[in-house]
Short mmCIF file of N, CA and C in Angstrom, two decimals:
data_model
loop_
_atom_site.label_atom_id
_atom_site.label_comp_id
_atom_site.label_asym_id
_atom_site.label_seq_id
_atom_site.Cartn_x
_atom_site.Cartn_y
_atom_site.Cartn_z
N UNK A 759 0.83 -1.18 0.00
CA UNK A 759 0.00 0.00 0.00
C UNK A 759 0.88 1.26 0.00
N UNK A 760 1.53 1.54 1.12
CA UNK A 760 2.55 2.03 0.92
C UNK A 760 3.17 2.94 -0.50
N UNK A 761 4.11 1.69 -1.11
CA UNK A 761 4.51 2.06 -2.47
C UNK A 761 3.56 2.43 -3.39
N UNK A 762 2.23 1.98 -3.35
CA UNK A 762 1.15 2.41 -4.20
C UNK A 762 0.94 3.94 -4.09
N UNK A 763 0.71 4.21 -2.66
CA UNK A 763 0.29 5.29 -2.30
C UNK A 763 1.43 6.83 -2.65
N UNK A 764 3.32 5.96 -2.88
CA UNK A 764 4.03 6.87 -3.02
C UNK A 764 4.25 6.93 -4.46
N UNK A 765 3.89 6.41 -5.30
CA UNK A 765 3.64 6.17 -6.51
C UNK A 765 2.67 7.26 -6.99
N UNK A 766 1.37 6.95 -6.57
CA UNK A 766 0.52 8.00 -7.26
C UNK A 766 0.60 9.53 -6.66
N UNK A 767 1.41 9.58 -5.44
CA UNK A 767 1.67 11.02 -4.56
C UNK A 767 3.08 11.53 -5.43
N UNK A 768 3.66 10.82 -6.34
CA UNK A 768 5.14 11.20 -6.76
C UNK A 768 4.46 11.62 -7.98
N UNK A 769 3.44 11.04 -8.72
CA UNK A 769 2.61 10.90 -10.24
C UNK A 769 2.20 12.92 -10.04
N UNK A 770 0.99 12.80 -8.81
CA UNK A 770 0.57 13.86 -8.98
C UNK A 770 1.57 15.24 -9.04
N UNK A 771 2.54 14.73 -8.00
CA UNK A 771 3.41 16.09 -7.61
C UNK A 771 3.99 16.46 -8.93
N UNK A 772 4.68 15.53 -9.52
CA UNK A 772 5.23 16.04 -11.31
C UNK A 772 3.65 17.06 -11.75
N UNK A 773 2.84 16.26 -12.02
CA UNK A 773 1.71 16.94 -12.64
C UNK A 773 1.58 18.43 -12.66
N UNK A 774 1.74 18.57 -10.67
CA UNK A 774 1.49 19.95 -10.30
C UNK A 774 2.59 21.10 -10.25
N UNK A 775 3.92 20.62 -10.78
CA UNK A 775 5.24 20.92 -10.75
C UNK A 775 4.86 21.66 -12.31
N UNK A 776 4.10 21.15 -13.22
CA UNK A 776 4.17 21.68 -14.78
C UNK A 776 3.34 22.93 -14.57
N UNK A 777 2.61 23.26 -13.42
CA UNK A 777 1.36 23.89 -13.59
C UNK A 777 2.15 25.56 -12.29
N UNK A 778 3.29 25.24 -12.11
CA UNK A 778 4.41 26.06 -11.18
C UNK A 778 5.08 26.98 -12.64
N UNK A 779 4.72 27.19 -13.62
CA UNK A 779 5.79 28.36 -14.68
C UNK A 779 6.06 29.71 -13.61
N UNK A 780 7.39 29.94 -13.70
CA UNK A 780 7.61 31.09 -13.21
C UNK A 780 7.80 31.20 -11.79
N UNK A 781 7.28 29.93 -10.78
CA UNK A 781 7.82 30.30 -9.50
C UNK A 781 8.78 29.68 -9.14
N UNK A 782 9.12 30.43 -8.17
CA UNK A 782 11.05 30.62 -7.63
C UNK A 782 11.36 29.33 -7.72
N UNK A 783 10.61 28.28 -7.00
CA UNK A 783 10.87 27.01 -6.93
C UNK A 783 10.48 25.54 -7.97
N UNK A 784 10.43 26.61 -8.92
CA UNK A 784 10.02 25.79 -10.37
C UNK A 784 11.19 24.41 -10.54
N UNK A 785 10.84 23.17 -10.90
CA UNK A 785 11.56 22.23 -11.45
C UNK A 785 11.43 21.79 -12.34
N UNK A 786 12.19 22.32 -13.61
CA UNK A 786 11.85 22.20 -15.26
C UNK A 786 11.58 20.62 -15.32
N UNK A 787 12.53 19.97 -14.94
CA UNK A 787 12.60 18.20 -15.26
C UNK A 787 11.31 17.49 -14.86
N UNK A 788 10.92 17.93 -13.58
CA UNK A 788 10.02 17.62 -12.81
C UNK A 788 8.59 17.99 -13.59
N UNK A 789 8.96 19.24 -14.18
CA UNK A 789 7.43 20.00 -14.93
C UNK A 789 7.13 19.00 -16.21
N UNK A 790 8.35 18.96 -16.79
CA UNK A 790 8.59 18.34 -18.35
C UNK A 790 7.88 16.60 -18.33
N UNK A 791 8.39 15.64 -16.92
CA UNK A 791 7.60 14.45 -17.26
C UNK A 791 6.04 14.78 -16.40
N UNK A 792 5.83 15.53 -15.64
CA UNK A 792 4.11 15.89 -15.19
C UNK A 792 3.49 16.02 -16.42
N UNK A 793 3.88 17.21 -17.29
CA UNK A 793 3.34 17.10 -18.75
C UNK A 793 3.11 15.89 -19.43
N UNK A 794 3.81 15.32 -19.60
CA UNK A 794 3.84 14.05 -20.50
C UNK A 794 2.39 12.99 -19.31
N UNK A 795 2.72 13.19 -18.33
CA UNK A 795 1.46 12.08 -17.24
C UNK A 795 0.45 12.76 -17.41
N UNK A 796 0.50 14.07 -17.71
CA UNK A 796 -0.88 14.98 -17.21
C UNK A 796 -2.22 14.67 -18.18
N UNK A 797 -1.95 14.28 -18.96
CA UNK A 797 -3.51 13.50 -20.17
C UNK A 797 -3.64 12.18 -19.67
N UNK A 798 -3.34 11.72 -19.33
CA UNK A 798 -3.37 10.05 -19.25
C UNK A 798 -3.67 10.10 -17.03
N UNK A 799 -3.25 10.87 -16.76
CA UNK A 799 -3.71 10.98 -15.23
C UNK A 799 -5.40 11.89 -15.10
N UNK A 800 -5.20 12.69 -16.11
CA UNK A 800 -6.45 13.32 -16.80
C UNK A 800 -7.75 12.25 -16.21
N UNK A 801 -7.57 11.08 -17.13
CA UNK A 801 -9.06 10.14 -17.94
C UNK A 801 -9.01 9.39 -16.54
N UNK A 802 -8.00 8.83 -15.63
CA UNK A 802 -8.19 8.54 -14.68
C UNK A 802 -8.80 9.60 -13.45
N UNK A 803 -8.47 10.36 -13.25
CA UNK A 803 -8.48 11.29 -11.68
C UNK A 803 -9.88 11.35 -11.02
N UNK A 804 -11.18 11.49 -12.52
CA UNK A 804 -12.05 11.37 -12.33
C UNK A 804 -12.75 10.52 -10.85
N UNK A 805 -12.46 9.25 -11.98
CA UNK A 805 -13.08 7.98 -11.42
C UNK A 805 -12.18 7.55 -9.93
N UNK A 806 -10.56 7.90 -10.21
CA UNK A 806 -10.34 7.57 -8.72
C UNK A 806 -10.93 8.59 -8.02
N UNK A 807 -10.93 9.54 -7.90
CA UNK A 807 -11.52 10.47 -6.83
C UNK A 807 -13.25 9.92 -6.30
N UNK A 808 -13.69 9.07 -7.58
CA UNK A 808 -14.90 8.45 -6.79
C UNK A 808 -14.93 7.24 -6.14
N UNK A 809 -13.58 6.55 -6.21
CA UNK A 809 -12.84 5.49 -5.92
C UNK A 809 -13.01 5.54 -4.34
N UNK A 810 -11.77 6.83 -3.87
CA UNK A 810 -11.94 7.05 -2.62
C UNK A 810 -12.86 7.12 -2.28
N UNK A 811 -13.95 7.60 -1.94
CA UNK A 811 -15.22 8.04 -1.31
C UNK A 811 -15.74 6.89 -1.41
N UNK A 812 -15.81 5.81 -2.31
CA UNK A 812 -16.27 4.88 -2.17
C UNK A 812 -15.68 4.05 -0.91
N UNK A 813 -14.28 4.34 -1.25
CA UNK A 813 -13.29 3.35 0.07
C UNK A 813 -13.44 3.57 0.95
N UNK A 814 -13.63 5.19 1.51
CA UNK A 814 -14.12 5.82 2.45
C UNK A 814 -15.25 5.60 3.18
N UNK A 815 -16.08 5.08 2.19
CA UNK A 815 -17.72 4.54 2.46
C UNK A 815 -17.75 3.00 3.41
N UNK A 816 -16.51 2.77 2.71
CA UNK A 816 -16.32 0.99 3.26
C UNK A 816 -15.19 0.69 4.16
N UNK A 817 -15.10 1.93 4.89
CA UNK A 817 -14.60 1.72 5.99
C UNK A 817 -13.23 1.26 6.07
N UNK A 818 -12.06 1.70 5.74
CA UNK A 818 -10.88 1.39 5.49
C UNK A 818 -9.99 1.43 6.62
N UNK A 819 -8.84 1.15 6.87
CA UNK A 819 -8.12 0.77 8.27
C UNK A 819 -7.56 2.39 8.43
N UNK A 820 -7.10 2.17 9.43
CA UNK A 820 -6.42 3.61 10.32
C UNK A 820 -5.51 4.02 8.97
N UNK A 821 -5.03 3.16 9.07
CA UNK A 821 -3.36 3.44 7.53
C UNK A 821 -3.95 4.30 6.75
N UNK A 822 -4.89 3.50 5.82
CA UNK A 822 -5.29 4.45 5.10
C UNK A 822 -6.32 5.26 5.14
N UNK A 823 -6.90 5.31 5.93
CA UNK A 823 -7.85 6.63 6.21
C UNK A 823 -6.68 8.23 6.50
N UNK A 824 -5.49 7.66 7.00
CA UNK A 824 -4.41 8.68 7.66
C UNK A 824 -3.81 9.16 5.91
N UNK A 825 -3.92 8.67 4.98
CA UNK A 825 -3.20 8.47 3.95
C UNK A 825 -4.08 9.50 2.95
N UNK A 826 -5.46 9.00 3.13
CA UNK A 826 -6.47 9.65 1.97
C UNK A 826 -5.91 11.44 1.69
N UNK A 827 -5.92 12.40 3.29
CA UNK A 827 -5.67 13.85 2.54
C UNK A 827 -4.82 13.97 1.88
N UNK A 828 -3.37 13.27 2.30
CA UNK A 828 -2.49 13.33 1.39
C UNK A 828 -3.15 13.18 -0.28
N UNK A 829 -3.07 12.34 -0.33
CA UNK A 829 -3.59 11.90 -2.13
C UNK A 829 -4.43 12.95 -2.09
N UNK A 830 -5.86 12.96 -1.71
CA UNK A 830 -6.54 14.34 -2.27
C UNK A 830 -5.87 15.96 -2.57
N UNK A 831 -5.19 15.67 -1.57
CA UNK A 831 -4.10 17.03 -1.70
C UNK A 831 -3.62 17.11 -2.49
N UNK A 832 -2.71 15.66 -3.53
CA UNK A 832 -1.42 16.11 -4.50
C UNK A 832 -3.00 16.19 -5.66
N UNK A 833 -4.19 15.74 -5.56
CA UNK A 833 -5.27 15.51 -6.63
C UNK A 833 -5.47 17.25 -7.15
N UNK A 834 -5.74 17.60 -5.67
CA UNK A 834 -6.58 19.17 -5.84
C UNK A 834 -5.22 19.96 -6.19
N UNK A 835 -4.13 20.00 -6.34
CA UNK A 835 -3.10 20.57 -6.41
C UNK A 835 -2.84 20.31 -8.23
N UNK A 836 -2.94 19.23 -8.58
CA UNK A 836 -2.73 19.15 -9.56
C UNK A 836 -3.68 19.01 -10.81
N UNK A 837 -4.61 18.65 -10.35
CA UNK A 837 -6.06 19.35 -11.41
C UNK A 837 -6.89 20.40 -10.64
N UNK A 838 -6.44 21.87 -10.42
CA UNK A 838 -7.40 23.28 -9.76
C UNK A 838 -8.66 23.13 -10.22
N UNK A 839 -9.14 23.57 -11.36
CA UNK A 839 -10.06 23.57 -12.03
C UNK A 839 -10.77 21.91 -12.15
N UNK A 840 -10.27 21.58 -12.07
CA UNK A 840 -11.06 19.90 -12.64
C UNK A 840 -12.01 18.85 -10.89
N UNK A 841 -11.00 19.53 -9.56
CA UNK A 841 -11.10 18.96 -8.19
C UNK A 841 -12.12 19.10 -7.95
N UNK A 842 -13.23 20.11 -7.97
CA UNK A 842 -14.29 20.36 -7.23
C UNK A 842 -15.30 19.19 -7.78
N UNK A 843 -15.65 19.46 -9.42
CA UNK A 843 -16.70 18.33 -9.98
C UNK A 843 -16.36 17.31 -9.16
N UNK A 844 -14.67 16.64 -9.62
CA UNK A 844 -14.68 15.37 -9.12
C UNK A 844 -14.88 14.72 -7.35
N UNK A 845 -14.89 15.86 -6.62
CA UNK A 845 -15.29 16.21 -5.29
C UNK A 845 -16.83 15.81 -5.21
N UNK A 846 -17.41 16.62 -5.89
CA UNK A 846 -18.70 16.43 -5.65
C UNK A 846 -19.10 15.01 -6.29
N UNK A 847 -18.73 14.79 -6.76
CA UNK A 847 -19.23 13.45 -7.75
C UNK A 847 -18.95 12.05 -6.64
N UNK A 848 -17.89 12.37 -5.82
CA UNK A 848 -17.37 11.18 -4.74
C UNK A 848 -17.88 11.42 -3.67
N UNK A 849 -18.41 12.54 -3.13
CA UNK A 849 -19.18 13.12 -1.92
C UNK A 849 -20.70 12.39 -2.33
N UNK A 850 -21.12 12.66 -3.15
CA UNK A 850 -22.41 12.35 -3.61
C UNK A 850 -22.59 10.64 -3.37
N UNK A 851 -21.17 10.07 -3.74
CA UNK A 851 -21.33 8.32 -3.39
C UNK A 851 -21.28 7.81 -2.01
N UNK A 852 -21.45 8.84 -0.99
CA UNK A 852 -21.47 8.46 0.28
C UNK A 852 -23.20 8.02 0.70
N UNK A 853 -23.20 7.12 1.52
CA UNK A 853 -24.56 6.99 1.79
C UNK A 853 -25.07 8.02 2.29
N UNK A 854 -26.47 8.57 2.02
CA UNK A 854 -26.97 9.44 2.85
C UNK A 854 -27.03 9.99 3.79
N UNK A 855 -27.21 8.74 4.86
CA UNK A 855 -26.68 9.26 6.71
C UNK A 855 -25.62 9.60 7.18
N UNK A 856 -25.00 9.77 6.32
CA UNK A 856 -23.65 10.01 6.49
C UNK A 856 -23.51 12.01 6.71
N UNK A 857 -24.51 12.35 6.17
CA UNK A 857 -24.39 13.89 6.35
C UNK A 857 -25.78 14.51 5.19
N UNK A 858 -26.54 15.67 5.79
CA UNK A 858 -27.22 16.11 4.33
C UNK A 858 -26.54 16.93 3.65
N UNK A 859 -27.33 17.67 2.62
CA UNK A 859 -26.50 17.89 1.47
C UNK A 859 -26.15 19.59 1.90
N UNK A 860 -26.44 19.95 2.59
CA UNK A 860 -25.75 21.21 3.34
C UNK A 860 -24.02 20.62 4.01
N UNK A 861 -24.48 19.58 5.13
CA UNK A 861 -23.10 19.14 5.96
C UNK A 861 -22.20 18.67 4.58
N UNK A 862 -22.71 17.94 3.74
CA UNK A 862 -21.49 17.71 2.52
C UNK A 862 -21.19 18.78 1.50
N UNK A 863 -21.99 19.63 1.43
CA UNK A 863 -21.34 21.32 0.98
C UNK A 863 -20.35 22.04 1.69
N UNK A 864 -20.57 21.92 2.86
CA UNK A 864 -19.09 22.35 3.84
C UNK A 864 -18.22 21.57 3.70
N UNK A 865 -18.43 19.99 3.91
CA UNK A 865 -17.04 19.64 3.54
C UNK A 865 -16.10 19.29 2.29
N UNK A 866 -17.12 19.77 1.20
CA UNK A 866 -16.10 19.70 0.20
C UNK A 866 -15.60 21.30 0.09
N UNK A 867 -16.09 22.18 0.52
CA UNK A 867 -15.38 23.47 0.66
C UNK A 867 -14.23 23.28 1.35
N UNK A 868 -14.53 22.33 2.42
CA UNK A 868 -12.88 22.44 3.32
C UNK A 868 -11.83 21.36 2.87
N UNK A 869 -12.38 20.39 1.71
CA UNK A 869 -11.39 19.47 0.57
C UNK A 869 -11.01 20.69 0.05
N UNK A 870 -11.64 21.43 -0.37
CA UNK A 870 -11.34 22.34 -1.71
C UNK A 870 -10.24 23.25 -1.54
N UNK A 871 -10.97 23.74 -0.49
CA UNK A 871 -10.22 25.34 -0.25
C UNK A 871 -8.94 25.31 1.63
N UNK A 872 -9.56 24.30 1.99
CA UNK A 872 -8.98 24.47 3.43
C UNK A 872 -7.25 24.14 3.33
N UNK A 873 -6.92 24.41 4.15
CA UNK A 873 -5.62 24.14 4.62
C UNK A 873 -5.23 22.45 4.93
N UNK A 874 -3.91 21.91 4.44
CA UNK A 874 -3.90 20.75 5.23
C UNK A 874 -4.90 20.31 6.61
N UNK A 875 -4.76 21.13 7.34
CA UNK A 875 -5.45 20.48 8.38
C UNK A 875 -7.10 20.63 8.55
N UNK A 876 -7.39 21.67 7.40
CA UNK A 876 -8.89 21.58 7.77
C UNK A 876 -9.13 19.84 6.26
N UNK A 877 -8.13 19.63 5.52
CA UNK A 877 -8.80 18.92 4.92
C UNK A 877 -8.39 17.35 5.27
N UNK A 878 -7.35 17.23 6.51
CA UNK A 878 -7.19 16.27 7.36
C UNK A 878 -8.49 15.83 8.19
N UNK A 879 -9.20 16.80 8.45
CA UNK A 879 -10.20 17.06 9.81
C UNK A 879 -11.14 16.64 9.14
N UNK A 880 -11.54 17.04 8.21
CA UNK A 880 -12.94 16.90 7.15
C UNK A 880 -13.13 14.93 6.60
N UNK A 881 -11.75 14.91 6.14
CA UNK A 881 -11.75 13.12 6.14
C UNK A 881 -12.04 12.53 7.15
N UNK A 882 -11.39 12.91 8.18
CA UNK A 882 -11.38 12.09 9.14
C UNK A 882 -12.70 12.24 9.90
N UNK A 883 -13.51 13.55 9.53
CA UNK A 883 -14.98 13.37 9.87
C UNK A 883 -15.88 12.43 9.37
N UNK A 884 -15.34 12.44 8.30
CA UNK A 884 -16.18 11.89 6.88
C UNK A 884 -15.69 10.07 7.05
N UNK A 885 -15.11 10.05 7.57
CA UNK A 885 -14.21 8.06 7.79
C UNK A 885 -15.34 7.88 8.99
N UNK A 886 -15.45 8.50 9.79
CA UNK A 886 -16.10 8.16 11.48
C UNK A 886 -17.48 8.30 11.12
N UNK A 887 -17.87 9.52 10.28
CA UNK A 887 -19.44 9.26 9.94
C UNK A 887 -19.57 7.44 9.12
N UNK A 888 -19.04 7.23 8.39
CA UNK A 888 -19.37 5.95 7.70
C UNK A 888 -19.06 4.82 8.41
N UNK A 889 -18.35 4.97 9.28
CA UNK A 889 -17.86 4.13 10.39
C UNK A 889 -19.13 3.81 11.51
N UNK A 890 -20.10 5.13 11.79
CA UNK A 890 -20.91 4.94 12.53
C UNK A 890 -22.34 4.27 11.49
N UNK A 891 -22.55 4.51 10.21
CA UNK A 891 -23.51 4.15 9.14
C UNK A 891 -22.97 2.69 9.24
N UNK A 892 -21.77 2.14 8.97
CA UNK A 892 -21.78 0.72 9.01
C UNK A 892 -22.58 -0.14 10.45
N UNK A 893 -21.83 0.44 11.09
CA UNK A 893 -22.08 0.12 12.90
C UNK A 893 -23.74 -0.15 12.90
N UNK A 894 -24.08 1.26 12.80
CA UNK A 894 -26.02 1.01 12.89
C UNK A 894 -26.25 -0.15 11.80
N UNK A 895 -25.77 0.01 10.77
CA UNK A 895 -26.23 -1.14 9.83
C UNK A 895 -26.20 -2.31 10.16
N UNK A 896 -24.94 -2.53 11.23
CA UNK A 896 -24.64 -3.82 11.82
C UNK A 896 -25.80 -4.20 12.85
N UNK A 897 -25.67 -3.09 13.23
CA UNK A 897 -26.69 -3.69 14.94
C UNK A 897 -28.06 -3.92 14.10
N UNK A 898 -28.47 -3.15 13.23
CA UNK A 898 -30.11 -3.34 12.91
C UNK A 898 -30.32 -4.95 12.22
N UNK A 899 -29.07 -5.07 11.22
CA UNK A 899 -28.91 -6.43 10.53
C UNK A 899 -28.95 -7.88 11.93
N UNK A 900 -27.93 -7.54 12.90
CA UNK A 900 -28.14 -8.45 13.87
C UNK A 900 -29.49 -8.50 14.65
N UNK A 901 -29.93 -7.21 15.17
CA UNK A 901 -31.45 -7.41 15.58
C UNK A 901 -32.40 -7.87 14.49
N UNK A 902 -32.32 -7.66 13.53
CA UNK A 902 -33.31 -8.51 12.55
C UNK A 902 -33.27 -9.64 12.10
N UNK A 903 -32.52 -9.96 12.45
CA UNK A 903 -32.32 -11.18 12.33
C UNK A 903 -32.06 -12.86 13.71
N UNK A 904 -32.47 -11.93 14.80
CA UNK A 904 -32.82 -12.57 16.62
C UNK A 904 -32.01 -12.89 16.50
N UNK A 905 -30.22 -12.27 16.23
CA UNK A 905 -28.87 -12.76 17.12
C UNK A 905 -28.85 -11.44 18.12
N UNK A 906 -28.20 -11.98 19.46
CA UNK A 906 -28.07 -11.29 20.05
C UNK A 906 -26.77 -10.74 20.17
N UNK A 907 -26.26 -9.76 20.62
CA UNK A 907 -24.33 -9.43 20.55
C UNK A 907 -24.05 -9.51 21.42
N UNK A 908 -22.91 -10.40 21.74
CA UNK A 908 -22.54 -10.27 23.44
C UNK A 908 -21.32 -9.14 23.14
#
């Protein structure tokens, strides 16, 4: 997971390195292969960004729940214009109880626009809400079915 995860965080950062012309800390080499990934990371970014939210939905271990802002971060960094749709499009795949559509308007403002830590805070809201949607799902599935939980 790991290497996966530093893989597509190394993918995006080139991406967002091409989209740096002109500042102090520009890295031509770095800009030059982001270009070359940046169409082909394009047709993907979409669908992973609904990927997560899905994973998110299904309750994923500490690791990677700690892991997700990162990736959204190098995502929204490296497609500006393109992050929000695909935001909303993966927000939208959360189950309902998970928040209404006001509470998931704030938090894709604070994916969008917040600081590392407001968009650390916002996942990690968003992991514990689905965490508690599984949970009820669990207990109602076991009461309906006359097991009891010790």
């Amino acid at each position: 997971v790991e290497a996966i995860i530093a893989f597509i965080e190394s993918v995006l950062s080139h991406i967002s390195e091409a989209g740096k012309l002109g500042n102090r800390y520009f890295d031509e080499s770095k800009a030059n292969i982001g270009r070359m990934l940046q169409p082909h990371a394009l047709q993907v970014a979409p669908s992973f960004v609904q990927a997560i939210f899905r994973l998110i939905a299904g309750v994923p271990t500490k690791y990677v729940q700690e892991s997700i802002p990162s990736i959204l971060d190098h995502i929204r960094l490296a497609f500006v214009q393109e992050f929000p749709q695909w935001l909303e499009a993966g927000l939208s795949g959360l189950p309902p109880s998970v928040g209404s559509k006001a509470e998931l308007q704030k938090f894709g403002e604070h994916i969008v626009n917040g600081d590392d830590q407001r968009l650390y805070e916002a996942i990690q809201d968003l992991c514990y809400r689905c965490e508690q949607v599984v949970l009820r799902s669990r207990g109602q599935n076991d009461s309906s079915s006359g097991r009891r939980r010790k």
